[in-house]
Structures are given as structure tokens and as C-alpha cells.
CSV table of C-alpha atoms and ligand atoms in Angstrom, one decimal:
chain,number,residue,atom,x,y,z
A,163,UNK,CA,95.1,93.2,78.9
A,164,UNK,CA,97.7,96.0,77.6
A,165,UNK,CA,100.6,96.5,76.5
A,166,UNK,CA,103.2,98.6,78.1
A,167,UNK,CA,106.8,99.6,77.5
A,168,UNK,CA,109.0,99.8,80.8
A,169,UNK,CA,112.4,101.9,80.0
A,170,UNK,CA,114.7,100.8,82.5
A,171,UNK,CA,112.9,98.1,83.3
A,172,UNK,CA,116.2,96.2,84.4
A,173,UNK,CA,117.1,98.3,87.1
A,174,UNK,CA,115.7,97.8,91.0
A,175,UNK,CA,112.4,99.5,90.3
A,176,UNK,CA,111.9,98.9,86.7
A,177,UNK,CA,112.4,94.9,87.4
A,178,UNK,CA,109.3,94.7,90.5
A,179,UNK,CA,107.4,96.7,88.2
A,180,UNK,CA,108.0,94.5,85.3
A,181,UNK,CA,107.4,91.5,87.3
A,182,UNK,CA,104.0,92.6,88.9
A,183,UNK,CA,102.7,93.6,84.8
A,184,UNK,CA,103.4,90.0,83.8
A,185,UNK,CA,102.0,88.8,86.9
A,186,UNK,CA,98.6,90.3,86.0
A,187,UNK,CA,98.7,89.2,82.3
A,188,UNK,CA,99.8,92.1,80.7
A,189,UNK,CA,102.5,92.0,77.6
A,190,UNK,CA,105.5,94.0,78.9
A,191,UNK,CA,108.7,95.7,76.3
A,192,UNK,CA,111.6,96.5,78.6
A,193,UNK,CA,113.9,99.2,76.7
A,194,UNK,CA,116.6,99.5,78.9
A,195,UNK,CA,120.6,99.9,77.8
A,196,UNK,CA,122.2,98.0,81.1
A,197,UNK,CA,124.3,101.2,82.1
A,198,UNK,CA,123.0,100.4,85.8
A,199,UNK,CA,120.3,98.1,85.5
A,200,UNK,CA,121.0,93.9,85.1
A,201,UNK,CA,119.5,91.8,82.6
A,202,UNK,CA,119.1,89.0,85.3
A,203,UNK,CA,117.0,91.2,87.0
A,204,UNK,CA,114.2,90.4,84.1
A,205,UNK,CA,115.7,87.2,82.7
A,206,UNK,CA,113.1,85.2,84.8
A,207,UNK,CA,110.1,86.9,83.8
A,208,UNK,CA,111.2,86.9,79.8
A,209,UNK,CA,108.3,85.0,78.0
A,210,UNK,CA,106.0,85.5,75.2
A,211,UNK,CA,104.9,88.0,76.7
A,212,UNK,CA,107.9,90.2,78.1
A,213,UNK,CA,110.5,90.8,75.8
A,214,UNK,CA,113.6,92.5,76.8
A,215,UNK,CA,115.3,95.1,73.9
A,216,UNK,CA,118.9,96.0,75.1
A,217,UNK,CA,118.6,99.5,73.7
A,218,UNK,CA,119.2,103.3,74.5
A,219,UNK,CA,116.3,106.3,75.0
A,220,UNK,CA,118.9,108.6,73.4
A,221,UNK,CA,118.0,106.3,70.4
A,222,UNK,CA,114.5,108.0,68.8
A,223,UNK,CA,113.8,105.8,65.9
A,224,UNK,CA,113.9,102.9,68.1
A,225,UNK,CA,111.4,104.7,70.5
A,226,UNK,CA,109.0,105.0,68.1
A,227,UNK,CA,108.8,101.7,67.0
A,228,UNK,CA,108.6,100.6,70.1
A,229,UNK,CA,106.2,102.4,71.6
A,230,UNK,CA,104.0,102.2,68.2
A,231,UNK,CA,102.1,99.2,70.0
A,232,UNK,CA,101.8,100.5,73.2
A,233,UNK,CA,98.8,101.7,75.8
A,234,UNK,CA,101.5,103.4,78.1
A,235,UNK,CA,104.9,103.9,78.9
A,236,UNK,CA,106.4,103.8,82.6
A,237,UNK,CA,109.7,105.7,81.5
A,238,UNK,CA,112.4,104.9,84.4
A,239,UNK,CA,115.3,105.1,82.6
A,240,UNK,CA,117.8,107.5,83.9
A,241,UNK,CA,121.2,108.3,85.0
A,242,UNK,CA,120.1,107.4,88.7
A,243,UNK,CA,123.4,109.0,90.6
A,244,UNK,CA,123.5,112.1,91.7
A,245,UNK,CA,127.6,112.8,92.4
A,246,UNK,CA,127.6,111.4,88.8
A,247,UNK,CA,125.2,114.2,87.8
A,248,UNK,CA,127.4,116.7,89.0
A,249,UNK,CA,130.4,115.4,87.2
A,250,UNK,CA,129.0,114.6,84.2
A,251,UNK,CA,125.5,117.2,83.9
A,252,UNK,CA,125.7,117.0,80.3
A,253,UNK,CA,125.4,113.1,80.1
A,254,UNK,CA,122.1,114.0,82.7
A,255,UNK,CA,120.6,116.7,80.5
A,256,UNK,CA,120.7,114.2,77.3
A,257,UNK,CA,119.5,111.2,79.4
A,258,UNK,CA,117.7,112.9,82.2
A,259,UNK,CA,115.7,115.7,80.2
A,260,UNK,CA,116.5,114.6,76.4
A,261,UNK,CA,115.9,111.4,77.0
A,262,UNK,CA,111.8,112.1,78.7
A,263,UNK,CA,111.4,114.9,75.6
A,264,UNK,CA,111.9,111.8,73.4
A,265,UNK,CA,109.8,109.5,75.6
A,266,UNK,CA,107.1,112.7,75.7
A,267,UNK,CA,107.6,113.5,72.0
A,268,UNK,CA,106.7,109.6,70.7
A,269,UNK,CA,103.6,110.3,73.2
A,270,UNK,CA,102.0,113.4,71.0
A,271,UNK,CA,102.5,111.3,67.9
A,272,UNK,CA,100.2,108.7,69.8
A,273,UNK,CA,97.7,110.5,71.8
A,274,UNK,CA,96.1,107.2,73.3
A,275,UNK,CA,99.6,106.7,75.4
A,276,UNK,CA,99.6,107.3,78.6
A,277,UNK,CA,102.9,108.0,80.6
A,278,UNK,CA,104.2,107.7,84.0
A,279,UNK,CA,107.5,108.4,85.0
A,280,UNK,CA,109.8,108.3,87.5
A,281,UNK,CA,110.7,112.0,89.2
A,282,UNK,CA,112.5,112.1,92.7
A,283,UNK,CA,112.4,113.5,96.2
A,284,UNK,CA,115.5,115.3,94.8
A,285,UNK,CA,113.1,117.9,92.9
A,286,UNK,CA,112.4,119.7,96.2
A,287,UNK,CA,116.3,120.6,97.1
A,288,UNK,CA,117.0,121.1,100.8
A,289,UNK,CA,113.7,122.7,101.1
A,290,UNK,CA,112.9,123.3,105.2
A,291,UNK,CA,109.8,122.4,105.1
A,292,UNK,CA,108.5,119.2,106.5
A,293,UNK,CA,106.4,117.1,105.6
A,294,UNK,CA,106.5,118.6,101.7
A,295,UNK,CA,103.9,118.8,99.8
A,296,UNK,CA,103.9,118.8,95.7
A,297,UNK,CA,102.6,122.8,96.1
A,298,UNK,CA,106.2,123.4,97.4
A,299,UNK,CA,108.5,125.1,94.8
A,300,UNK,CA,112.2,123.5,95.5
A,301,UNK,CA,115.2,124.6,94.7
A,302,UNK,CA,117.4,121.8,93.2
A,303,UNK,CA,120.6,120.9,94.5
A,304,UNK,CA,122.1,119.1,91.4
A,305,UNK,CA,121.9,118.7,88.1
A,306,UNK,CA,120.1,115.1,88.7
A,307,UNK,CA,117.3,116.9,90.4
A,308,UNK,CA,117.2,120.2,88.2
A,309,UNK,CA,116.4,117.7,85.1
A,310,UNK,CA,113.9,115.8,87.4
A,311,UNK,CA,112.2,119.2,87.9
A,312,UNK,CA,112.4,120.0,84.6
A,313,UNK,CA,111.1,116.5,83.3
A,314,UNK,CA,107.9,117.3,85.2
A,315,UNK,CA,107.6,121.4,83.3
A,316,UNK,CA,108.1,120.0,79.7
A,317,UNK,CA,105.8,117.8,81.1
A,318,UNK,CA,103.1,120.0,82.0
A,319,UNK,CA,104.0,121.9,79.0
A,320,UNK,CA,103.1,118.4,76.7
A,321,UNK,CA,100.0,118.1,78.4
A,322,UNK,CA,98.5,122.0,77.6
A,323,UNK,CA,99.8,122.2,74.5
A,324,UNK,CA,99.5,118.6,72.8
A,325,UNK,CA,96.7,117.0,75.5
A,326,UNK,CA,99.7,114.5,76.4
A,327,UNK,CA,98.8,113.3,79.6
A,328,UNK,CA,101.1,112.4,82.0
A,329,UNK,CA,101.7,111.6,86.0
A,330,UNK,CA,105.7,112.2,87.5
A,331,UNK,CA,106.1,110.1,90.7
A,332,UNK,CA,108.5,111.8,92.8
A,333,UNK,CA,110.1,109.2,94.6
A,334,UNK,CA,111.6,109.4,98.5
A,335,UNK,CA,113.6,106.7,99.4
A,336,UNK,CA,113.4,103.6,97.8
A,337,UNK,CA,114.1,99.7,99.0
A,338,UNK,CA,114.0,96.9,98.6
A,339,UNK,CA,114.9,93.4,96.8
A,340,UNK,CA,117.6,93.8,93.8
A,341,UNK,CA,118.6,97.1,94.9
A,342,UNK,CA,121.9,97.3,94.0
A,343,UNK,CA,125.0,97.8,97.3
A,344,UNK,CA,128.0,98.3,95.1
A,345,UNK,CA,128.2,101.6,95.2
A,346,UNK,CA,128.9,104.2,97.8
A,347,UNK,CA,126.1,105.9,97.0
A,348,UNK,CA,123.7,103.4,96.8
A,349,UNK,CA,120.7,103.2,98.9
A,350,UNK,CA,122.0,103.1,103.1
A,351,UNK,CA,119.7,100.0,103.2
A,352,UNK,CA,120.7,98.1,100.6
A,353,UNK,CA,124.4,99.5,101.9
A,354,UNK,CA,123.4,98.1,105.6
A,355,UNK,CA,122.3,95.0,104.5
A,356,UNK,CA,125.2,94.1,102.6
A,357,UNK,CA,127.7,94.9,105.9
A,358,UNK,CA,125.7,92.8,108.2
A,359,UNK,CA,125.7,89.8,106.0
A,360,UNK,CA,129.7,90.0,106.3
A,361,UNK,CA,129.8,90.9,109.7
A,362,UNK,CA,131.0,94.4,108.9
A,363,UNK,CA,129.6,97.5,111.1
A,364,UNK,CA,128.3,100.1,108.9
A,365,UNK,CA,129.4,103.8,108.8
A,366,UNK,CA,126.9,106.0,109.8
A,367,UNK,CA,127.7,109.5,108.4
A,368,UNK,CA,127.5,112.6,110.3
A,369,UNK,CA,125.6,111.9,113.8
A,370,UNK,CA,122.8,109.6,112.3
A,371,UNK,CA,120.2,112.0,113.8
A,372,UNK,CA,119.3,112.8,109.8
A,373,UNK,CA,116.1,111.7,108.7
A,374,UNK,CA,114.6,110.0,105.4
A,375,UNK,CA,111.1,108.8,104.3
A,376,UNK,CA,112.1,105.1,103.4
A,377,UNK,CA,109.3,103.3,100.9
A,378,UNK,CA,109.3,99.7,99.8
A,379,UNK,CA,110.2,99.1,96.2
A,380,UNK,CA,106.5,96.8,96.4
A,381,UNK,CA,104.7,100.2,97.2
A,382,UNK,CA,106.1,102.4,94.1
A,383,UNK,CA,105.1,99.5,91.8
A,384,UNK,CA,101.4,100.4,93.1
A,385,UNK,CA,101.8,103.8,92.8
A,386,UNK,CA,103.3,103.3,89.3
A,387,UNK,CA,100.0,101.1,88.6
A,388,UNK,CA,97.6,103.2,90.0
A,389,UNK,CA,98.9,106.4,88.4
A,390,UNK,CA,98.6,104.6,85.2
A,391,UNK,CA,95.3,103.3,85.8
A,392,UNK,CA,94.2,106.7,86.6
A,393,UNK,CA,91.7,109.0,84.0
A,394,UNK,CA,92.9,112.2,85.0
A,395,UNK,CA,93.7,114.6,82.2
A,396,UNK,CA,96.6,116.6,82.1
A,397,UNK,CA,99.6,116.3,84.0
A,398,UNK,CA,100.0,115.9,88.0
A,399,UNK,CA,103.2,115.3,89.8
A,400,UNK,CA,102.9,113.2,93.0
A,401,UNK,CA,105.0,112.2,96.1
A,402,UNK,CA,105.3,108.3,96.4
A,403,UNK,CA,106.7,108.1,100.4
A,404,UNK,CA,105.6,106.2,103.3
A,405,UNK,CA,104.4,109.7,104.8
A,406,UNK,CA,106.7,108.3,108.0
A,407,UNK,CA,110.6,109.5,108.0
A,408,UNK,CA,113.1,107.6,110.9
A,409,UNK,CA,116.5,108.5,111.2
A,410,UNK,CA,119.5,107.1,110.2
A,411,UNK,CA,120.5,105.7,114.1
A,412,UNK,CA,117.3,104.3,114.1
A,413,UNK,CA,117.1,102.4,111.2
A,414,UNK,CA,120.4,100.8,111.7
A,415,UNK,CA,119.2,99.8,115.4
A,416,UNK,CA,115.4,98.4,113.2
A,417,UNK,CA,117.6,96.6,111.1
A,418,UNK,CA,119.9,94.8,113.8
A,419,UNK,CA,116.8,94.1,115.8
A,420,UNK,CA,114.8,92.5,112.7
A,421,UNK,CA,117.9,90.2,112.1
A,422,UNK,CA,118.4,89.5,115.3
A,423,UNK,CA,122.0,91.0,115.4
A,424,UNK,CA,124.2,93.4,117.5
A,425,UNK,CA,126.5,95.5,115.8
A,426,UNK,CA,127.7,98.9,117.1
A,427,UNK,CA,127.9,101.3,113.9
A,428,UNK,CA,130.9,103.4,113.4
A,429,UNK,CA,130.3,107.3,113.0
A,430,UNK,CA,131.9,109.5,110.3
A,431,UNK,CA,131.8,112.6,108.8
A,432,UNK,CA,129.1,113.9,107.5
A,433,UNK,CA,128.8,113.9,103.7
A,434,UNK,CA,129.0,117.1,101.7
A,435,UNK,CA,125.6,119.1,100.7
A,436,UNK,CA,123.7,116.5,102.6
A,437,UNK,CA,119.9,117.4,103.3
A,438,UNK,CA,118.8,116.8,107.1
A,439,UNK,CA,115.1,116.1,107.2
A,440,UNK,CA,113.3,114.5,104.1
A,441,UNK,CA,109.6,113.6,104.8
A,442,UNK,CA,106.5,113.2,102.0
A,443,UNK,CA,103.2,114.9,102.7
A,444,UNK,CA,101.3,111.7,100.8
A,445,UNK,CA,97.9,113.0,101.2
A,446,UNK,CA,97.7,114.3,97.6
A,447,UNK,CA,98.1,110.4,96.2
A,448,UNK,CA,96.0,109.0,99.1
A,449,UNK,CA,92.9,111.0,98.1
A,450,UNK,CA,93.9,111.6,94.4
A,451,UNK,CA,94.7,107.5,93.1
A,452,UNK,CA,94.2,105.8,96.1
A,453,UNK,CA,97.3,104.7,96.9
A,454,UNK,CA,98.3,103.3,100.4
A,455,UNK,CA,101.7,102.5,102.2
A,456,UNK,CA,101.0,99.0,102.5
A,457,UNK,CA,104.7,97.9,104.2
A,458,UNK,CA,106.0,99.0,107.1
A,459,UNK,CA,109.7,99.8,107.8
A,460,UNK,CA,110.4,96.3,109.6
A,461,UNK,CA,108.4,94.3,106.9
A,462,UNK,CA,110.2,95.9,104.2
A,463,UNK,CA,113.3,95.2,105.8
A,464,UNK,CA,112.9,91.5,106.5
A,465,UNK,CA,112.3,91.1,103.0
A,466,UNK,CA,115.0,92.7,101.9
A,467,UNK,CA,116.9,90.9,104.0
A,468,UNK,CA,115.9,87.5,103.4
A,469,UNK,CA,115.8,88.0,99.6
A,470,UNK,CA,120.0,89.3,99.8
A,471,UNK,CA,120.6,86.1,102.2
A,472,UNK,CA,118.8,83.6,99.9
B,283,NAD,P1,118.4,101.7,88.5
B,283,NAD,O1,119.7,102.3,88.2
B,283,NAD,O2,118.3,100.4,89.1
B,283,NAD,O3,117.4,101.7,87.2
B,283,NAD,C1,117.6,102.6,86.1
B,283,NAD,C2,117.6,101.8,84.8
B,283,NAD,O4,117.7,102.7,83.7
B,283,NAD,C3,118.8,100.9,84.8
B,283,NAD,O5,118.4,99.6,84.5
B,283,NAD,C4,119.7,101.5,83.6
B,283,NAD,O6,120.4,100.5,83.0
B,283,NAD,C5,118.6,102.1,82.8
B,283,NAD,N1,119.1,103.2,81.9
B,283,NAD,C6,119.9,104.2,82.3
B,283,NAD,N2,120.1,105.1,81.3
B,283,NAD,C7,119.5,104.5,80.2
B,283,NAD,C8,119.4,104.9,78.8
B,283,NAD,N3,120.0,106.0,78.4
B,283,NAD,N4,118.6,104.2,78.0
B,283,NAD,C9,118.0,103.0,78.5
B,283,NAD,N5,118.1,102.6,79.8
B,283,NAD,C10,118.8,103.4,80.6
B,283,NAD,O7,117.6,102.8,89.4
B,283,NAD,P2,116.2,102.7,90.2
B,283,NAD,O8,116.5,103.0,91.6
B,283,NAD,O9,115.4,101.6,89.8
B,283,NAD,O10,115.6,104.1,89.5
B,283,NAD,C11,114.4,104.0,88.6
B,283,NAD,C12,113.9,105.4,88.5
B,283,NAD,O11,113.5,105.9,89.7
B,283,NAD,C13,115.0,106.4,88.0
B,283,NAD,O12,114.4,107.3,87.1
B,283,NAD,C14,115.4,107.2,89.2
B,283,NAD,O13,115.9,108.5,88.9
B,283,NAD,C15,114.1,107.2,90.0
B,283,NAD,N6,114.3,107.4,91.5
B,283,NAD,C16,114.8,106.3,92.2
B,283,NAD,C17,114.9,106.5,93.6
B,283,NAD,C18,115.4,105.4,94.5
B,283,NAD,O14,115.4,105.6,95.8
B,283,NAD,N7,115.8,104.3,94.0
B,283,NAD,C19,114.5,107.7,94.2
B,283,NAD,C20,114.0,108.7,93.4
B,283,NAD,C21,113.9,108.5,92.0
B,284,UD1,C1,118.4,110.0,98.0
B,284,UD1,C2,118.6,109.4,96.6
B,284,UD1,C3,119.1,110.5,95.7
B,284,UD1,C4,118.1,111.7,95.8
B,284,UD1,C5,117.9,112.2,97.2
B,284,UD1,C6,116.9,113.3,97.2
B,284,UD1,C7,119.0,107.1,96.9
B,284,UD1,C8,120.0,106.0,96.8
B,284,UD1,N1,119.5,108.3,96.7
B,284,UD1,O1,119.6,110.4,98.5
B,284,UD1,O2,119.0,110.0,94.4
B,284,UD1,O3,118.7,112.8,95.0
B,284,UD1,O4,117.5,111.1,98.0
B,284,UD1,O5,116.6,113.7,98.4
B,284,UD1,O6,117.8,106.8,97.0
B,284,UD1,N2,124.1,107.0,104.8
B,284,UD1,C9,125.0,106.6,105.9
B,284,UD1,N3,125.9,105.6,105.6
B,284,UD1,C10,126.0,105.0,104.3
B,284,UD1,C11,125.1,105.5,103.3
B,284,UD1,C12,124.2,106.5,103.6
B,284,UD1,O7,124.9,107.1,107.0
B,284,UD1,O8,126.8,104.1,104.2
B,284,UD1,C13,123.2,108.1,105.1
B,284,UD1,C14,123.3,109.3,104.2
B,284,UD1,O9,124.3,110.2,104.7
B,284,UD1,C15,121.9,109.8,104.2
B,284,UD1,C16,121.0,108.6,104.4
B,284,UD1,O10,121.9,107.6,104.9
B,284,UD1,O11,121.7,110.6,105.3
B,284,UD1,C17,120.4,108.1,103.1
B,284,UD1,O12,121.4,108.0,102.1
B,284,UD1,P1,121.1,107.5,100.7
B,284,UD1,O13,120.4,106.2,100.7
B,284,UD1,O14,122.4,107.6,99.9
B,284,UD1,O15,120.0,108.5,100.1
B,284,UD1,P2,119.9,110.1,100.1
B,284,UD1,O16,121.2,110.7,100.5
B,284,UD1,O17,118.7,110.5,100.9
């Protein structure tokens, strides 16, 4: 069994993944400083053999000794909003790219850890290309997904220079359980969800005919697994989608039809700087770490459901 420390381990993804670690007998640190993330989204699993350190990734010394004991590190910890990137790009350079050079530096000073971390669909910009593949060179549309990118070089740049090896996920769009509505730029599902439990029609914006690759929160946990269990050498970035994209009119109509509800969304305009087709090319992890989609969209979104009407 290892031992692995999870920065921002109580946020949406961080949590699952934390979860399915204890599940399987592993011993679990969660470093995470609660900026987004919930300590009740961990308080269950807490035990002797997942402890929980309320603590910052700005914060090097701690690093260190935490990840002193460690196999690996699945570094999630970030600031997660993109309109907040572009207001505040300095707070998203120190967290964002600062913050995975700490993570990366505490890495050469222990060669045997491994690191996986979290990199985004939002690397690849509003490229026009579709399905994209990780070959594709993007060009970032905010600060959020210029550090992302840049996460990923310094990365690469570890791994030549100081054998660090390393995998960057790059995320589409995630969902699932404990994904958090209460912003108006949180995930559409988790955004959906929460207006059909109060009998509120949603607001599609634009036409709805804009498409996204939606993948359950369960799936990324096996890609973060796999990529960890992994021997490759070096660094490799990888998509983590569903390889299947549906569009935003559709998956309000999946969504009234898995609950059994019928709800006329309301249009509005479209937001700003809004990319039209997103859709991962997941061939490269398919053949690579032998990951699978293993939910489908109207699985995924009973699941959700049921777990935010429990
Ligand atoms: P989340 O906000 O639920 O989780 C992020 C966690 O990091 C939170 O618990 C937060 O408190 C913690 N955190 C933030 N800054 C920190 C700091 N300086 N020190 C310690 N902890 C800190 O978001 P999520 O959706 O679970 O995202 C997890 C990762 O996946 C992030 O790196 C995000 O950029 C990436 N990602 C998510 C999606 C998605 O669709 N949810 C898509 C692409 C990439
Ligand atoms: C997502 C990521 C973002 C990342 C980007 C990269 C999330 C929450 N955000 O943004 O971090 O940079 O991918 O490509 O995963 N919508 C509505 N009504 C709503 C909310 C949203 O119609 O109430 C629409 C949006 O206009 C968009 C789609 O739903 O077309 C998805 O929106 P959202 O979940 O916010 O994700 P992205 O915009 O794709």
C-alpha cells in the first residue's frame, strides 16, 4: 500500500479521488487551504489513515515535510475560476504556476515521487479543431489556462533536466457528486441540477447549439489512478474526456428526461469569449494507460442527481 498526498483534496475532484485511495487501503495526506474546496467533503473518510492538513501550496516548508513520506503526489490544488484568473492573474501565476514549481521542486529533492496533476481542456484555447488531440499547440484564452500550459512545460522541463517524472491530465468537463452550484460559473450541470430541484428553468446561454465533452468525476479518478500507476518515464500530458461532446440543448432535454421532468429552458445571451465546440481525441490515454469512459452521460447524470436530492 502507499502513501500519497492529495493537494486540494477537498474540492469536487480531490474528494472522489481521496475517497477511492482509502477505499483501496492506501494512506492519504490532503493539503488543501479551503479557498474553494469543503472540509465536509473529506470529513467522512478522515481515519488513521487519511489525515486532512488545512494548509496552503504557497507554503514550501510545509510541502516538504509533507511530501517527505510520500510515493506520489496528485497536485489538484488551484485557483479553479477562470473570470477570477482574469481579474486577479497574479493570484493564478503564484497558485497556478508557483504553486506546481513548489509541488515539482519538492519532487527533484525526492526522485522516487511520482506526480500527477491536474491540467485543463482550457490549455488548447479556442482551437478549431475537433476532436483535439494533445499534439495540438493552443493558444490560451486566459490567464487560468496560460498557467495550465505552462504547468505542463516546467513540467517537461523537470522531467529532462532532473528525471522528475510527471503525467498533466488535461481535464474537459467535469461532473458529478459534490460539485459545487453556487457560483455562476460553476459547472452547467451541477448549475442544471440545482434549478430543477427548485423548480426553476435554467438559462441556456447563447442558442444552446455549443457543444462540451462532459466526463464523470468517477472517470478522472481512474485516470488520476492509472496515470499514477503508470511506469512511463518522463513527462506526458493527456486528455481525460468522454471522447463524446452533446450540446448544451441537449443535455438540458437528457437531464429533464433522466428525472422525469418538463421544463422549457430560457435563452440568453451568449457569454463573452465563449468557445463553441470542445471535444477530446482520448485515444492517446486509451492506448497509452488504459483508461476507459466507463459512464455514460445519462448514468452520470442520475447520479448526480440522486446524490444532490438525497
Ligand atoms: P475545486 O475548487 O473543487 O478544487 C480545488 C481545491 O484546491 C479546493 O479544495 C481548494 O480549496 C484547493 N486550493 C485552492 N488553492 C489552494 C492553495 N493555494 N493551497 C491549497 N489548496 C488550494 O475544483 P475541482 O473542479 O475539483 O478542480 C480540481 C483540479 O482540476 C483543479 O486543478 C482544476 O483546475 C482542474 N480542472 C477541473 C475541471 C472541472 O471541470 N472541474 C476542468 C479542468 C481542470
Ligand atoms: C470549462 C471549465 C473552465 C475551462 C474551460 C476550458 C468548468 C466549470 N469550467 O468551461 O474551467 O477553462 O472549460 O474549455 O468546468 N452554460 C449555460 N448556462 C449556465 C451555465 C453554463 O448555458 O447556467 C453553458 C456555457 O455557456 C457553456 C456550457 O454551458 O457553453 C458549459 O459551461 P461551463 O460548465 O461553465 O464550462 P465551460 O464554459 O466549458
Amino acid at each position: 500500500m502507499a502513501h500519497y498526498l492529495v493537494t486540494g483534496g477537498a474540492g469536487f475532484i480531490g474528494s472522489h479521488l481521496v475517497e477511492a485511495l482509502s477505499l483501496t487501503g492506501h494512506s492519504v495526506t490532503v493539503l488543501d487551504n479551503l479557498s474553494s474546496g469543503h472540509k465536509k467533503n473529506v470529513e467522512t473518510f478522515v481515519s488513521n489513515r487519511v489525515k486532512f492538513v488545512e494548509g496552503d501550496i504557497r507554503d514550501t516548508a510545509l510541502l516538504d515535510q509533507l511530501v517527505k513520506n510520500c510515493d506520489g503526489i496528485f497536485h489538484l490544488a488551484a485557483l479553479v475560476s477562470v473570470p477570477q484568473s482574469i481579474e486577479q492573474p497574479k493570484d493564478s501565476f503564484e497558485i497556478n504556476l508557483q504553486g506546481t514549481l513548489n509541488v515539482l521542486e519538492c519532487c527533484r529533492k525526492q526522485p522516487h515521487v511520482r506526480l500527477v496533476f491536474a491540467s485543463s481542456a482550457a490549455v488548447y484555447g479556442d482551437t478549431k479543431i475537433c476532436p483535439v488531440k494533445e499534439t495540438i499547440v493552443g493558444i490560451p484564452l486566459s490567464p487560468y489556462g496560460l498557467h495550465k500550459w505552462m504547468c505542463e512545460e516546467q513540467a517537461g522541463l523537470y522531467a529532462a533536466l532532473y528525471s522528475v517524472n510527471s503525467v498533466g491530465l488535461r481535464f474537459f468537463n467535469v461532473f458529478g457528486p459534490r460539485q459545487d452550484p453556487s457560483s455562476p460559473y460553476s459547472g452547467v450541470i451541477s448549475i442544471f441540477i440545482d434549478r430543477l430541484r427548485r423548480g426553476q428553468a435554467p438559462t441556456i446561454f447563447g442558442d444552446g447549439s455549443q457543444t462540451r465533452d462532459f466526463v464523470y468525476v468517477g472517470d478522472v479518478v481512474q485516470a488520476l489512478i492509472k496515470a499514477m500507476n503508470s511506469k512511463k518515464q518522463g513527462f506526458a500530458a493527456y486528455n481525460v474526456g468522454r471522447g463524446e461532446s452533446v450540446t448544451i440543448n441537449m443535455l438540458w432535454k437528457i437531464l429533464c428526461n433522466v428525472v422525469g421532468a418538463d421544463l422549457p429552458a430560457k435563452f440568453g445571451p451568449a457569454r463573452e469569449g465563449e468557445i463553441h465546440t470542445s471535444l477530446a481525441n482520448i485515444s492517446k490515454i486509451e492506448m497509452e494507460l488504459g483508461y476507459a469512459a466507463e459512464t455514460n452521460l445519462k448514468e452520470g447524470l442520475k447520479k448526480t442527481y440522486e446524490w444532490a436530492t438525497q
